[in-house]
Coordinates of C-alpha atoms in Angstrom, one line a residue:
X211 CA -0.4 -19.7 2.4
X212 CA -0.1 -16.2 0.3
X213 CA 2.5 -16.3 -1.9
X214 CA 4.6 -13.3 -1.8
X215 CA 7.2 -13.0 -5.2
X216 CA 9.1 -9.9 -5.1
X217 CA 11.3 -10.5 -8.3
X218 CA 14.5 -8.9 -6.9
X219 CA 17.3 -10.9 -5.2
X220 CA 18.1 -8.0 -3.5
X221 CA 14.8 -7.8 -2.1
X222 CA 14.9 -11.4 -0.6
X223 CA 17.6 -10.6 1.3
X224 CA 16.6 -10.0 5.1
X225 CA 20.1 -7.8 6.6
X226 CA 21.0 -9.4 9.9
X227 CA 21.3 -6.9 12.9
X228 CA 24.2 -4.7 13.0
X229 CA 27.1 -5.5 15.0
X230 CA 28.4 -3.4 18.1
X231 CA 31.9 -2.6 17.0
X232 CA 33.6 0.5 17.4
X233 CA 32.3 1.5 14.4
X234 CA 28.7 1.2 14.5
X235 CA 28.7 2.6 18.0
X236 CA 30.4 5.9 16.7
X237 CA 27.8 5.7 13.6
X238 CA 25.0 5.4 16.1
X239 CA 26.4 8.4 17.8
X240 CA 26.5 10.4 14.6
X241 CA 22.9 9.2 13.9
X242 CA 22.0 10.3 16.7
X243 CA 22.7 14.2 16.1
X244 CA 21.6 14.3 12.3
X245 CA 18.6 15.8 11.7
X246 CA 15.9 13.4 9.5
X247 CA 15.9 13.4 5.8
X248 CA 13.9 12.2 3.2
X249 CA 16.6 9.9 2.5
X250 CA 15.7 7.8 6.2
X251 CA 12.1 7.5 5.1
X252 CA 10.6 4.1 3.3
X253 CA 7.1 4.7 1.5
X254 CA 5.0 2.3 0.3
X255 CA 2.0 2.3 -1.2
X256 CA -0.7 -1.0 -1.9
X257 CA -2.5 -1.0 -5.1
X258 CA -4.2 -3.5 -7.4
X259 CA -4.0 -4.0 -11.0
X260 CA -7.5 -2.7 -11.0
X261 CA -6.2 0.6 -10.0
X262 CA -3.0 1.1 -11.7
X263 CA -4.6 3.5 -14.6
X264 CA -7.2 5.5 -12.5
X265 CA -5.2 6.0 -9.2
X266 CA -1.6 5.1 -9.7
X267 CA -0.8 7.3 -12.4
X268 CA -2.6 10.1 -10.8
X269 CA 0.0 9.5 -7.8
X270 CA 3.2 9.2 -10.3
X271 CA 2.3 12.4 -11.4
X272 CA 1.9 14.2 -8.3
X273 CA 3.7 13.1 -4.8
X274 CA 5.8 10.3 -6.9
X275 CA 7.6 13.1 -7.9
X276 CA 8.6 14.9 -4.6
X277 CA 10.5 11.2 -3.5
X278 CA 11.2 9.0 -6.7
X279 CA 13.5 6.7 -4.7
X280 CA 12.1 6.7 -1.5
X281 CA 8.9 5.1 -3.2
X282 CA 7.1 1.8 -4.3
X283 CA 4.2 0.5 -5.3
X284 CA 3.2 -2.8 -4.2
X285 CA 0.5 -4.2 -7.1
X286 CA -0.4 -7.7 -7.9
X287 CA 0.5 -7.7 -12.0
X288 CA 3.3 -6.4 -14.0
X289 CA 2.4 -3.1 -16.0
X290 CA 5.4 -2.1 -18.6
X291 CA 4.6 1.6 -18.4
X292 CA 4.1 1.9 -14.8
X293 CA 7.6 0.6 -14.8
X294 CA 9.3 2.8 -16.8
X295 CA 7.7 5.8 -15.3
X296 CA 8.5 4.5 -11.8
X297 CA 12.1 3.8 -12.4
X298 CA 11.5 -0.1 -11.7
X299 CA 9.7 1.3 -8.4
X300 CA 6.4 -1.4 -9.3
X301 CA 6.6 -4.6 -7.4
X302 CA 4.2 -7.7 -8.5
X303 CA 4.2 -9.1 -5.4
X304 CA 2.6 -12.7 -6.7
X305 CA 0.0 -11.8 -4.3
X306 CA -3.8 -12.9 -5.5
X307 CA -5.8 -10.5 -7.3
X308 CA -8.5 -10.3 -4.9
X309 CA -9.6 -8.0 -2.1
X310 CA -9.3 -10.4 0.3
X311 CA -7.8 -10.3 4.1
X312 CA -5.4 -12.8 2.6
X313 CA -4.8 -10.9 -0.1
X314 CA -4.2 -7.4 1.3
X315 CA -2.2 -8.7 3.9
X316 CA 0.5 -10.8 1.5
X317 CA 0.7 -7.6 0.1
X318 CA 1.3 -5.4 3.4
X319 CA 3.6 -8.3 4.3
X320 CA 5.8 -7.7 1.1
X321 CA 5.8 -3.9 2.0
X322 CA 7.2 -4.8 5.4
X323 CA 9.7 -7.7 3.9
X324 CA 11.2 -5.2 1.6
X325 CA 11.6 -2.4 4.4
X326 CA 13.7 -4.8 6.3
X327 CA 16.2 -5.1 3.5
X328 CA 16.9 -1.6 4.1
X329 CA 18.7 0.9 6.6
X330 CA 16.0 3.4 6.6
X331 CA 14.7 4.4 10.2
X332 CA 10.8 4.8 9.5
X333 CA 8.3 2.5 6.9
X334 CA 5.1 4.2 6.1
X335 CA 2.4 2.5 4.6
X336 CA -0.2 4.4 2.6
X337 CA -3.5 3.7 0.2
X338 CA -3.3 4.3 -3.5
X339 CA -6.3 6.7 -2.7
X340 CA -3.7 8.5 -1.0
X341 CA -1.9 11.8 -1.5
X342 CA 0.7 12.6 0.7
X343 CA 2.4 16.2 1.3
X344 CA 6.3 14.5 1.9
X345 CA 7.9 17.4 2.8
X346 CA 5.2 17.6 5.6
X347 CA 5.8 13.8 6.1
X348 CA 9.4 14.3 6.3
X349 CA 8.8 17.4 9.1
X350 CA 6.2 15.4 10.6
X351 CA 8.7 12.0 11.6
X352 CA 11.2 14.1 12.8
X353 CA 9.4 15.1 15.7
X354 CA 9.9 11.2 16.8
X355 CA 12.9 9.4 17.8
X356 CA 13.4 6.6 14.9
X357 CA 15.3 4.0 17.9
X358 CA 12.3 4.0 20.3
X359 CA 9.3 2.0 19.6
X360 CA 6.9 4.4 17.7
X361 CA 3.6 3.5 16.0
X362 CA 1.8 6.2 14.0
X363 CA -1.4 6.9 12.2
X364 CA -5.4 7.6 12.8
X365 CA -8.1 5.6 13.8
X366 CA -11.4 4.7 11.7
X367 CA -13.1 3.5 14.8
X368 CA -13.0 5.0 18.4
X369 CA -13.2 1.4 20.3
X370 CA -11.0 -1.6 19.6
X371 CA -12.1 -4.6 17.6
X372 CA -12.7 -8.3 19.2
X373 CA -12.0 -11.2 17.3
X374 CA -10.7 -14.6 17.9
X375 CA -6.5 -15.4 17.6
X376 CA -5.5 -19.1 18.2
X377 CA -8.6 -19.5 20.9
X378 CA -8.7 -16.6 22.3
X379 CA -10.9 -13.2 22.5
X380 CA -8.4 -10.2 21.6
X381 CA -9.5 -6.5 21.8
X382 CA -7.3 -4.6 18.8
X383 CA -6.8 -1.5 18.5
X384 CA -4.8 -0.6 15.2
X385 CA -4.4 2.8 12.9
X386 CA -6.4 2.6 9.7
X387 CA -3.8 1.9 6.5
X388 CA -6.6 3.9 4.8
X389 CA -5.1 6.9 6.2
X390 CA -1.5 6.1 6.4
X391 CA 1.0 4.2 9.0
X392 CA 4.4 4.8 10.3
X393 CA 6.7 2.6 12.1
X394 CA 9.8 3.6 13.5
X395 CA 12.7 0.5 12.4
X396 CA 13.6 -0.2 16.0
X397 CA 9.5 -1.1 16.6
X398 CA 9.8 -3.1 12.9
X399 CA 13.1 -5.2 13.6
X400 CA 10.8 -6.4 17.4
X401 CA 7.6 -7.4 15.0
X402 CA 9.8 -10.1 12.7
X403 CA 7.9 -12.9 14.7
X404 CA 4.6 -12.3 13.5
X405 CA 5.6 -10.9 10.4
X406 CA 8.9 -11.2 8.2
X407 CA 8.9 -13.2 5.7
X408 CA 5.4 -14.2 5.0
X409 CA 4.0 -14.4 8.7
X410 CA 2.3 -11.2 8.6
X411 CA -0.2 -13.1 5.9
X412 CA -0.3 -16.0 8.6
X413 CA -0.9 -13.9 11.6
X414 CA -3.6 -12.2 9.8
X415 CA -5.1 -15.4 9.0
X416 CA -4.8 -16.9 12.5
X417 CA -6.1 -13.4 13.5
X418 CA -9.4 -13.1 11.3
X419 CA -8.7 -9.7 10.6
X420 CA -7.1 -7.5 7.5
X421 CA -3.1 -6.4 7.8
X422 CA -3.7 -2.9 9.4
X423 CA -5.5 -4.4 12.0
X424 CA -2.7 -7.1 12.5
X425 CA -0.1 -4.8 12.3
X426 CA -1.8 -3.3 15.5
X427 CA -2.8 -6.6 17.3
X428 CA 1.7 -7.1 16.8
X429 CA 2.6 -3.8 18.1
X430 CA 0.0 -3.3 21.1
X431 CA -1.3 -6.8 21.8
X432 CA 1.9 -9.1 21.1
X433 CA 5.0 -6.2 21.7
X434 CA 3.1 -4.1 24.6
X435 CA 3.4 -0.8 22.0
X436 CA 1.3 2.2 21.9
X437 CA -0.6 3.8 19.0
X438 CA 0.2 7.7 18.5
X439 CA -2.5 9.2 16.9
X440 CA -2.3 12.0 14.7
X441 CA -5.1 14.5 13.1
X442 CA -3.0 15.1 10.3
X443 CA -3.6 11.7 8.4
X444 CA -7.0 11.3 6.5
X445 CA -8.9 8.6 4.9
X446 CA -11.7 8.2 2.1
X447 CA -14.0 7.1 6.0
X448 CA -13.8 10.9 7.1
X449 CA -15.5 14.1 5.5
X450 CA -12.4 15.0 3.4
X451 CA -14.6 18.4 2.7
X452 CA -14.3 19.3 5.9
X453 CA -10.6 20.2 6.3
X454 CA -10.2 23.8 6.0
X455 CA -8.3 25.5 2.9
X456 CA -5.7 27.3 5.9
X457 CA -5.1 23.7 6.9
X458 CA -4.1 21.9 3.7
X459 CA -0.2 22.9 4.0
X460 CA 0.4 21.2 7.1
X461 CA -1.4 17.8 6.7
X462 CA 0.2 14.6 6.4
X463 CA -1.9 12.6 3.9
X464 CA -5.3 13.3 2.3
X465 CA -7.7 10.9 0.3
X466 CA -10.6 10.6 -1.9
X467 CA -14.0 8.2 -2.9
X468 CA -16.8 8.8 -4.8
X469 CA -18.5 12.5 -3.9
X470 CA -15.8 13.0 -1.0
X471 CA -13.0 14.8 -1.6
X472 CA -11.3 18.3 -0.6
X473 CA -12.9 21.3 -1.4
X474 CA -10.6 23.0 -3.7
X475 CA -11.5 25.3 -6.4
X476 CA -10.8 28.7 -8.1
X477 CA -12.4 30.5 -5.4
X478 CA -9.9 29.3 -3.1
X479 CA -6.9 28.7 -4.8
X480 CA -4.4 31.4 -6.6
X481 CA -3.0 28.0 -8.0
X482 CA -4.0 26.1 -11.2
X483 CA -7.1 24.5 -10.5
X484 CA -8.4 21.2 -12.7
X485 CA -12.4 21.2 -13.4
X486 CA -13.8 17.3 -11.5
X487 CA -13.9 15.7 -15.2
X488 CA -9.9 16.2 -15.4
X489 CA -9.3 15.8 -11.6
X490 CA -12.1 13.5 -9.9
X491 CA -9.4 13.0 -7.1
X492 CA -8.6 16.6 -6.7
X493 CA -5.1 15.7 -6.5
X494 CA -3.9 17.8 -9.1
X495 CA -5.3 20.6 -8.1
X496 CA -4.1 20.0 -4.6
X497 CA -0.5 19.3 -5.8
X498 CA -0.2 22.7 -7.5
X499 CA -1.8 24.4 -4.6
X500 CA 1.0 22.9 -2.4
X501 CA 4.0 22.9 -4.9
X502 CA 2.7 25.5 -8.1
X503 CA 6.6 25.1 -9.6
X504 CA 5.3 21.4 -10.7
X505 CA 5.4 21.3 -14.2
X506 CA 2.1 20.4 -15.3
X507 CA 0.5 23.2 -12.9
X508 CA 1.9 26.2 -15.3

């Protein structure tokens, strides 16, 4: 069994369900009016320790900025710097240093553990080869009612995957974490089963698949859920080249690999552009394309 460390007591702490008193009941009704803010939103993001120079530090600079508390990074080692210039926002989950389906999911099961500890009404889940436009993220949720069971994100594969859980064949169909995942906290509090507290890890195990794929075998398989697909999340699987300049504003999340990244230059950007030595991810360039007020894109 994974074992999954977060080093806060505060963050070992699973809240209990709220009470229907009076109180809550007129809270829910004032919820119910408010328009979502940043504020309702819990982002986390799954690296490595093998990352933390070449992607995480790309991000801190970048979309860290536009949501400092709303935040974390989920790694498997301790890095001093990363700390400070997080604002303590670096968890070491205790999780194995490998790339493993084990691995990955004690990781995506911390994520989830320490989103229950919270009020916030949506958890998204993204790469650290991700770069994600929160404002537009922000917009994007509030289009969606946070109580109802809601399940967000993009496929990588068009027809569901079979494997094997406790016996039985199970088709699943799941959003790619690759691309980002959303989960509205009513559909969250319904998956504890399968995967608070270190089940997720399990249920992944007992499933033969990696988390994002056992995230969707909970929702759709185990809870009877529904995967909303969006356009406007992207992962390193797609032609990242392909989305259009006149697009780039209203997308969700973007990505990057190894010769596949957005096509952003000085011919079609007014904005600070960096050459591909300084900016192999072309997140910097896309950052002050999207926000040019940043400081480092003066």
């Amino acid at each position: 069994k994974p074992n999954i460390k977060v080093a806060e007591k505060s963050y070992q702490k699973i809240r209990e369900p709220r009470e229907l008193t009076a109180t809550t009941v007129t809270t829910l009704e004032k919820e119910e009016n408010e328009e979502l803010t940043l504020k309702d939103v819990f982002i986390t993001v799954k690296t490595c320790a093998k990352y933390h120079q070449s992607r995480i530090r790309v991000l801190v600079k970048t979309w860290f900025t536009l949501a400092r508390e709303q935040i974390y990074f989920f790694s498997d080692a301790d890095d001093d710097d990363l700390t400070r210039s997080t604002g303590g926002h670096l968890i070491n989950t205790g999780c194995r240093k490998m790339h493993t389906r084990s691995d990955l999911s004690c990781k995506m099961g911390a994520e989830y553990d320490m989103f229950m500890t919270t009020e916030k009404k949506w958890w998204c889940h993204f790469d650290d080869d991700n770069y994600v436009n929160v404002p537009r993220l922000v917009e994007f949720l509030g289009h969606y009612d946070w109580r109802e069971d809601v399940y967000i994100g993009k496929k990588s594969i068009t027809r569901p995957i079979r494997s094997m859980y406790k016996g039985n064949f199970v088709d699943v169909t799941f959003a790619t974490g690759g691309a980002g995942v959303c989960v509205s906290s009513a559909l969250a509090r319904k998956m504890e089963p399968w995967c608070l507290a270190g089940k997720l890890a399990e249920t992944a195990d007992d499933l033969r698949l990696p988390d994002d794929c056992t995230l969707g075998f909970v929702i759709i398989n185990k809870l009877g859920g529904n995967l909303t697909t969006s356009p406007l999340f992207h992962s390193h699987l797609e032609g990242l080249n392909n989305v259009k300049m006149a697009s780039l504003r209203k997308q969700v999340s973007l990505s990057f690999s190894t010769k596949n990244v957005i096509n952003i230059n000085h011919g079609n950007s007014k904005n600070q552009v960096f050459n591909a030595t300084i900016d192999p991810t072309r997140f910097l360039s896309l950052h002050c394309f999207l926000f040019e007020t940043a400081e480092f894109c003066k």
